[in-house]
Coordinates of C-alpha atoms in Angstrom, one line a residue:
Chain W
M1 CA 77.2 60.6 159.8
S2 CA 77.9 60.0 156.2
P3 CA 80.0 63.1 155.3
I4 CA 82.4 62.2 158.2
L5 CA 82.7 58.6 156.8
Y6 CA 83.8 60.1 153.4
A7 CA 86.3 62.4 155.3
A8 CA 87.7 59.4 157.1
T9 CA 88.0 57.5 153.8
G10 CA 89.9 60.5 152.5
A11 CA 92.3 60.1 155.4
V12 CA 92.8 56.3 154.6
L13 CA 93.5 57.2 150.9
V14 CA 96.3 59.6 152.0
G15 CA 97.9 56.7 153.9
I16 CA 97.5 54.4 150.7
G17 CA 98.9 57.1 148.5
V18 CA 102.0 57.7 150.7
F19 CA 102.7 54.1 150.9
G20 CA 102.6 53.9 147.0
L21 CA 105.0 56.9 147.0
L22 CA 107.4 55.1 149.4
A23 CA 107.2 51.6 148.2
R24 CA 107.0 51.9 144.4
T25 CA 110.0 52.9 142.4
H26 CA 108.5 53.1 138.9
L27 CA 108.0 56.8 138.3
L28 CA 104.5 56.4 136.7
R29 CA 103.5 54.5 139.8
R30 CA 104.7 57.3 142.0
I31 CA 102.6 59.8 139.9
L32 CA 99.6 57.6 140.4
A33 CA 100.2 57.4 144.1
F34 CA 100.5 61.2 144.2
N35 CA 97.1 61.5 142.6
V36 CA 95.6 59.1 145.1
I37 CA 97.0 61.3 147.9
G38 CA 95.6 64.4 146.2
S39 CA 92.1 63.0 145.8
G40 CA 92.2 61.6 149.4
I41 CA 92.8 65.2 150.6
F42 CA 90.1 66.5 148.4
L43 CA 87.6 63.9 149.7
A44 CA 88.6 64.7 153.4
F45 CA 88.1 68.4 152.6
G46 CA 84.7 67.8 151.2
G47 CA 83.6 65.6 154.0
L48 CA 84.6 68.0 156.6
G49 CA 83.1 70.9 154.6
S50 CA 79.7 69.1 154.9
R51 CA 79.5 69.8 158.7
G52 CA 77.6 72.5 160.3
P53 CA 74.1 74.0 159.4
G54 CA 72.7 73.6 156.0
S55 CA 72.8 70.7 153.6
G56 CA 75.6 69.6 151.0
V57 CA 79.2 70.7 150.9
D58 CA 80.2 74.3 151.8
P59 CA 80.5 75.9 148.2
V60 CA 83.9 77.5 149.2
P61 CA 85.7 74.1 149.7
Q62 CA 83.8 72.8 146.6
A63 CA 85.3 75.7 144.5
I64 CA 88.8 75.1 145.9
V65 CA 88.6 71.4 145.3
I66 CA 87.7 72.0 141.7
T67 CA 90.6 74.4 141.4
G68 CA 92.8 71.7 143.1
I69 CA 91.6 68.9 140.7
V70 CA 92.7 71.1 137.7
V71 CA 96.0 72.0 139.2
A72 CA 96.6 68.3 140.0
L73 CA 96.1 67.5 136.3
A74 CA 98.6 70.3 135.3
A75 CA 101.2 68.9 137.7
T76 CA 100.5 65.3 136.5
A77 CA 100.9 66.2 132.8
L78 CA 104.2 68.0 133.6
A79 CA 105.5 65.0 135.7
V80 CA 104.4 62.5 133.0
T81 CA 106.2 64.5 130.3
L82 CA 109.4 64.5 132.5
V83 CA 109.1 60.8 133.0
T84 CA 108.8 60.1 129.2
R85 CA 111.6 62.4 128.4
L86 CA 113.8 60.8 131.1
F87 CA 113.0 57.3 129.5
E88 CA 113.7 58.6 125.9
E89 CA 117.1 60.1 127.0
T90 CA 118.3 57.4 129.4
G91 CA 116.1 54.4 129.1
A92 CA 115.3 54.6 132.8
V93 CA 111.9 54.5 134.4
T94 CA 113.1 55.0 138.1
L95 CA 115.2 57.8 139.7
P96 CA 119.0 57.6 139.5
G97 CA 120.3 55.7 142.6
E98 CA 117.2 53.5 142.8
H99 CA 117.5 50.0 141.6
P100 CA 115.0 49.4 138.7
A101 CA 113.6 46.3 140.6
E102 CA 111.1 47.3 143.2
G103 CA 112.4 47.5 146.7
P104 CA 115.7 48.4 148.3
D105 CA 117.6 45.2 147.8
A106 CA 119.8 46.2 144.9
S107 CA 122.1 43.2 144.9
Chain Y
M1 CA 71.2 51.0 160.0
T2 CA 69.6 52.6 157.0
A3 CA 70.1 51.6 153.3
A4 CA 71.9 55.0 152.7
L5 CA 74.4 54.2 155.4
V6 CA 75.0 50.8 154.0
F7 CA 75.5 52.2 150.6
D8 CA 78.0 54.9 152.0
L9 CA 79.9 52.3 153.9
S10 CA 80.2 50.0 150.9
L11 CA 81.2 52.8 148.6
C12 CA 83.9 53.9 151.0
L13 CA 85.3 50.3 151.4
L14 CA 85.3 49.9 147.7
I15 CA 87.1 53.2 147.1
A16 CA 89.8 52.3 149.6
A17 CA 90.0 48.7 148.2
V18 CA 90.5 49.9 144.5
A19 CA 93.0 52.5 145.5
L20 CA 95.0 50.0 147.4
A21 CA 94.7 47.6 144.4
A22 CA 95.9 50.3 142.1
V23 CA 99.0 51.0 144.3
L24 CA 99.8 47.3 144.8
A25 CA 99.1 45.9 141.3
D26 CA 102.1 44.2 139.8
D27 CA 101.3 45.3 136.2
L28 CA 101.5 48.9 135.3
F29 CA 98.6 48.9 132.9
T30 CA 96.4 47.1 135.4
A31 CA 97.4 49.7 138.0
I32 CA 96.3 52.6 135.7
V33 CA 92.9 51.0 134.8
L34 CA 92.3 50.5 138.6
F35 CA 93.2 54.1 139.1
I36 CA 90.6 55.2 136.5
V37 CA 88.0 53.0 138.2
Y38 CA 89.0 54.6 141.5
G39 CA 88.5 58.1 140.1
L40 CA 84.9 57.2 138.9
L41 CA 84.1 55.8 142.3
A42 CA 85.4 59.0 143.9
A43 CA 83.1 60.9 141.5
I44 CA 80.1 58.8 143.0
A45 CA 81.2 59.8 146.4
W46 CA 81.1 63.5 145.5
V47 CA 77.6 62.8 144.2
R48 CA 76.7 61.3 147.6
L49 CA 78.2 64.5 149.2
D50 CA 75.7 66.4 147.1
A51 CA 78.6 68.3 145.4
I52 CA 77.7 67.8 141.8
D53 CA 80.2 70.3 140.4
V54 CA 83.1 68.5 142.0
A55 CA 81.7 65.2 140.9
L56 CA 81.8 66.4 137.2
A57 CA 85.3 67.6 137.6
E58 CA 86.6 64.4 139.3
A59 CA 84.9 62.2 136.6
A60 CA 86.2 64.2 133.6
I61 CA 89.6 65.5 134.9
G62 CA 90.6 63.3 137.8
A63 CA 89.6 59.9 136.2
G64 CA 89.3 60.7 132.6
L65 CA 92.1 63.0 131.5
T66 CA 94.7 61.9 134.2
G67 CA 93.9 58.2 133.2
L68 CA 94.5 59.2 129.4
L69 CA 97.8 60.9 130.4
L70 CA 99.0 57.8 132.4
V71 CA 97.8 55.3 129.6
G72 CA 99.5 57.3 127.0
A73 CA 102.8 57.5 129.0
A74 CA 102.8 53.8 129.7
A75 CA 102.3 53.1 126.0
R76 CA 105.4 55.2 125.2
L77 CA 107.4 53.5 127.8
G78 CA 106.6 50.2 126.2
G79 CA 106.9 47.1 128.2
R80 CA 109.3 48.8 130.7
G81 CA 108.5 48.8 134.3
A82 CA 107.0 45.3 134.8
P83 CA 108.6 44.5 138.1
P84 CA 110.9 41.5 138.1
A85 CA 109.8 38.4 140.0
A86 CA 109.8 39.4 143.7
G87 CA 112.5 37.8 145.8
R88 CA 111.7 37.1 149.4
T89 CA 114.8 38.3 151.1
P90 CA 114.5 39.6 154.7
W91 CA 115.7 43.0 153.5
R92 CA 113.0 43.2 150.9
L93 CA 110.3 42.3 153.4
L94 CA 111.7 44.9 155.9
G95 CA 111.9 47.4 153.1
K96 CA 108.2 47.0 152.4
A97 CA 106.9 46.3 155.9
A98 CA 108.5 49.4 157.6
P99 CA 106.8 52.0 155.2
A100 CA 103.5 50.0 155.3
A101 CA 103.4 50.1 159.2
L102 CA 104.3 53.7 159.0
C103 CA 101.5 54.5 156.6
V104 CA 98.9 52.4 158.5
A105 CA 99.8 54.4 161.6
A106 CA 99.7 57.7 159.7
A107 CA 96.3 56.9 158.1
A108 CA 94.9 55.8 161.5
A109 CA 96.1 59.0 163.2
L110 CA 94.5 61.0 160.4
V111 CA 91.2 59.1 160.8
V112 CA 91.2 59.7 164.5
L113 CA 91.8 63.5 164.0
V114 CA 89.1 63.7 161.4
L115 CA 86.6 62.0 163.8
A116 CA 87.7 64.1 166.6
L117 CA 86.7 67.4 164.9
P118 CA 83.7 69.2 166.3
D119 CA 80.4 68.7 164.4
D120 CA 79.2 72.2 164.4
A121 CA 81.7 74.0 162.1
P122 CA 80.1 77.2 161.0
G123 CA 81.8 77.3 157.7
L124 CA 81.2 79.9 155.0
R125 CA 77.8 78.7 153.8
P126 CA 75.9 81.5 155.7
L127 CA 78.1 84.0 154.2
V128 CA 77.7 82.7 150.7
A129 CA 74.0 82.3 151.1
E130 CA 73.7 86.1 152.4
T131 CA 75.7 87.6 149.4
I132 CA 74.8 85.3 146.5
A133 CA 72.0 87.5 145.4
A134 CA 74.6 90.1 144.5
S135 CA 76.9 87.8 142.8
G136 CA 75.0 87.6 139.5
V137 CA 74.5 83.8 139.5
T138 CA 72.6 81.4 141.7
N139 CA 75.0 78.4 141.6
P140 CA 77.0 79.1 144.8
V141 CA 80.1 77.2 143.5
T142 CA 80.2 79.4 140.3
A143 CA 79.7 82.5 142.5
V144 CA 82.7 81.5 144.6
L145 CA 84.8 80.5 141.6
L146 CA 84.1 83.6 139.4
N147 CA 83.1 86.3 141.9
F148 CA 83.9 85.9 145.5
R149 CA 87.3 84.1 145.0
G150 CA 88.1 85.2 141.4
Y151 CA 91.8 85.4 142.3
D152 CA 91.9 81.7 142.8
T153 CA 90.4 81.0 139.3
L154 CA 92.5 83.6 137.6
L155 CA 95.8 82.1 139.1
E156 CA 94.6 78.7 138.4
T157 CA 94.2 79.4 134.6
I158 CA 97.6 80.9 134.7
V159 CA 99.0 77.7 136.4
L160 CA 97.5 75.6 133.4
A161 CA 99.2 77.9 130.9
V162 CA 102.6 77.7 132.8
A163 CA 102.3 73.9 133.0
L164 CA 102.0 73.8 129.2
V165 CA 105.0 76.0 128.9
G166 CA 106.8 73.6 131.2
V167 CA 105.7 70.5 129.1
W168 CA 106.7 72.4 125.8
S169 CA 110.0 73.4 127.2
L170 CA 111.0 69.7 127.3
T171 CA 110.8 69.5 123.6
P172 CA 114.0 68.4 121.9
D173 CA 115.5 71.2 119.8
R174 CA 114.8 69.5 116.4
D175 CA 111.1 69.2 117.2
W176 CA 110.5 72.7 118.5
G177 CA 107.2 74.1 117.2
S178 CA 106.0 71.0 115.4
V179 CA 102.9 68.8 116.0
P180 CA 102.4 67.1 119.4
G181 CA 101.3 63.5 120.0
A182 CA 101.8 60.4 118.0
R183 CA 100.6 60.0 114.4
Q184 CA 97.2 58.5 114.5
H185 CA 96.1 55.5 112.4
A186 CA 92.3 55.0 112.3
R187 CA 90.5 52.9 109.8
P188 CA 88.3 55.3 107.8
D189 CA 85.2 53.0 108.2
G190 CA 86.1 52.0 111.6
V191 CA 84.4 52.5 115.0
L192 CA 86.8 55.1 116.2
A193 CA 86.5 57.3 113.0
T194 CA 82.6 57.1 113.0
F195 CA 82.8 58.0 116.7
G196 CA 85.1 60.9 115.9
R197 CA 82.5 62.3 113.4
L198 CA 79.5 61.6 115.6
L199 CA 80.7 62.7 119.0
P200 CA 81.7 66.4 118.2
A201 CA 78.1 67.4 117.7
L202 CA 76.9 65.9 121.0
G203 CA 80.0 67.0 122.8
L204 CA 79.7 70.6 121.7
L205 CA 76.1 70.6 122.8
V206 CA 76.9 69.2 126.3
A207 CA 79.8 71.6 126.6
A208 CA 77.7 74.6 125.7
H209 CA 75.0 73.4 128.2
L210 CA 77.4 73.0 130.9
L211 CA 78.8 76.4 130.4
W212 CA 75.3 78.2 130.2
A213 CA 73.8 76.0 132.9
G214 CA 76.8 76.6 135.3
A215 CA 75.3 80.0 136.3
D216 CA 72.2 78.3 138.0
A217 CA 73.0 74.6 138.2
P218 CA 76.0 72.3 138.4
G219 CA 78.5 73.1 135.5
G220 CA 80.8 75.8 134.6
A221 CA 83.9 76.8 132.6
F222 CA 86.1 73.9 133.9
Q223 CA 83.6 71.2 133.3
A224 CA 82.7 72.6 129.9
G225 CA 86.3 73.0 128.9
T226 CA 87.1 69.5 129.8
V227 CA 84.3 68.1 127.7
L228 CA 85.5 70.2 124.9
A229 CA 89.1 69.0 125.3
A230 CA 87.8 65.3 125.4
V231 CA 85.8 65.8 122.2
W232 CA 88.8 67.5 120.5
L233 CA 91.1 64.7 121.6
V234 CA 88.7 62.0 120.2
V235 CA 88.6 64.0 116.8
V236 CA 92.4 64.1 116.7
M237 CA 92.7 60.4 117.7
A238 CA 90.1 59.4 115.0
G239 CA 92.2 61.2 112.4
V240 CA 89.3 63.4 111.5
L241 CA 91.3 66.5 112.1
P242 CA 95.1 66.8 112.5
A243 CA 96.6 68.3 115.6
P244 CA 97.9 71.6 115.1
A245 CA 101.6 72.7 115.1
T246 CA 102.5 74.2 118.4
A247 CA 104.2 77.2 116.6
D248 CA 100.9 78.2 115.2
T249 CA 100.0 81.7 116.3
R250 CA 96.3 81.0 116.3
V251 CA 96.8 78.2 118.9
R252 CA 98.9 80.4 121.0
L253 CA 96.4 83.1 120.9
L254 CA 93.6 80.6 121.9
L255 CA 95.7 79.4 124.9
V256 CA 96.0 83.0 126.3
A257 CA 92.7 84.3 125.4
G258 CA 90.9 83.2 128.7
P259 CA 93.6 84.3 131.1
A260 CA 94.1 87.5 129.2
A261 CA 90.3 88.3 129.1
F262 CA 90.1 87.6 132.8
L263 CA 93.2 89.8 133.6
G264 CA 91.7 92.5 131.3
F265 CA 88.5 92.4 133.2
G266 CA 90.3 92.5 136.5
A267 CA 92.2 95.6 135.3
V268 CA 89.0 97.3 134.3
G269 CA 87.6 96.5 137.7
A270 CA 90.8 97.9 139.3
A271 CA 90.2 101.2 137.5
G272 CA 86.7 101.3 139.1
G273 CA 88.1 100.7 142.5
V274 CA 88.1 96.8 143.0
F275 CA 90.5 94.4 141.1
L276 CA 88.3 91.6 139.6
G277 CA 85.2 93.5 140.8
H278 CA 81.9 92.9 138.9
P279 CA 79.8 95.9 137.9
A280 CA 76.6 95.9 139.9
G281 CA 73.6 94.6 138.0
A282 CA 75.7 93.3 135.1
A283 CA 77.6 90.5 137.0
K284 CA 75.9 87.7 135.2
A285 CA 76.9 89.1 131.8
T286 CA 80.5 89.6 132.8
I287 CA 80.7 86.2 134.6
L288 CA 79.4 84.5 131.5
A289 CA 81.7 86.4 129.2
I290 CA 84.7 85.5 131.2
E291 CA 83.6 81.9 131.4
T292 CA 83.1 81.6 127.6
A293 CA 86.7 82.8 127.0
L294 CA 88.0 80.6 129.8
T295 CA 86.2 77.5 128.4
L296 CA 88.0 77.9 125.1
S297 CA 91.4 78.4 126.6
I298 CA 90.9 75.7 129.2
A299 CA 89.9 73.2 126.4
A300 CA 92.9 74.0 124.3
T301 CA 95.4 74.0 127.3
L302 CA 94.1 70.6 128.6
G303 CA 94.0 69.0 125.2
L304 CA 97.6 70.2 124.5
L305 CA 98.8 69.1 128.0
V306 CA 97.4 65.6 127.2
L307 CA 99.1 65.4 123.8
G308 CA 102.3 66.3 125.3
V309 CA 105.7 67.5 123.7
P310 CA 105.8 68.2 120.0
R311 CA 107.6 65.3 118.3
R312 CA 106.7 65.3 114.6
P313 CA 106.8 67.8 111.7
A314 CA 103.6 69.5 110.6

């Protein structure tokens, strides 16, 4: 029962992360939300990889999740550097065309 | 309802609640701290799933280094990004409510799909169990990473190096090749400086243990490399050692040593018939040799990724 519980939690985390990606405009908040989506997918993968005979998580999903965690960090480091450079060049912390205030009401 | 199930349910609720709080928090710094807490809770979830290798990686990389990157970036951006006082116009409410409803629906659909999957998936456990005796190690995760699916790991280390090239390529022209990260000011008799002198001995020991134990127990090159990177970052932040100039040839060699050793080993295997194939009987020796080179390169790459673009003269 429990592994499926963690897989379902992973699915909920994906929903939370997608909401953060849609509703927050500050770019660091979007990077954070992207990481929540990523670890939600990892947790779902691990929970689903615990099904079947034998105990613990299937070692192949485990290895792929470890690879995924490292690649997510590499992507996060690149994204964070892009955001800080954008801020240094333009003073903006949101994408062009998006109001610096949260939400779509620009006026 | 057993105690274990109560624990699992509480942990899952806590993870979802902290993730939601990290996304919804008004203050950027609060959000980042909540994200780090979330990463540590996720690591506990991996322990509950009996996936200790993943738990180590999630705690060290997912929570630790990612949190450090975000804290560093938030500090560089200064106070920017605190949202203005929220107005309650109908437009704003709709702008939040519509994506919220969409995400709740999507998450619910995903949960239904996850629960609908059959319980008796065969998976690859039997295959790994059958062939692990020939892999040279007894930790199945290390066997998959370094032997059965060596391609993934080789390409992953190259992705790390390419990400660092991407970060460095954002350097302003005047700073190219200089030292990354902010200048550090630590009081010579302060806690951080003491920590910076005491921690390396312990950290080196833990990293070497994780590297060596990874063959038969949870651990391995990525966990060991992350511990080394963290130790090195503390040493740099405490001002015990300066960060190196990114134009330094020794730094560049250290960065490519791991992927180059892995590729070279793959090429030797290719000459013998199988790219990335391990010699029969000596697989443990080749796996540990590659892991040692990888650990050093991973540590250097992760540390420099966290320090970011070069921004001050050597």
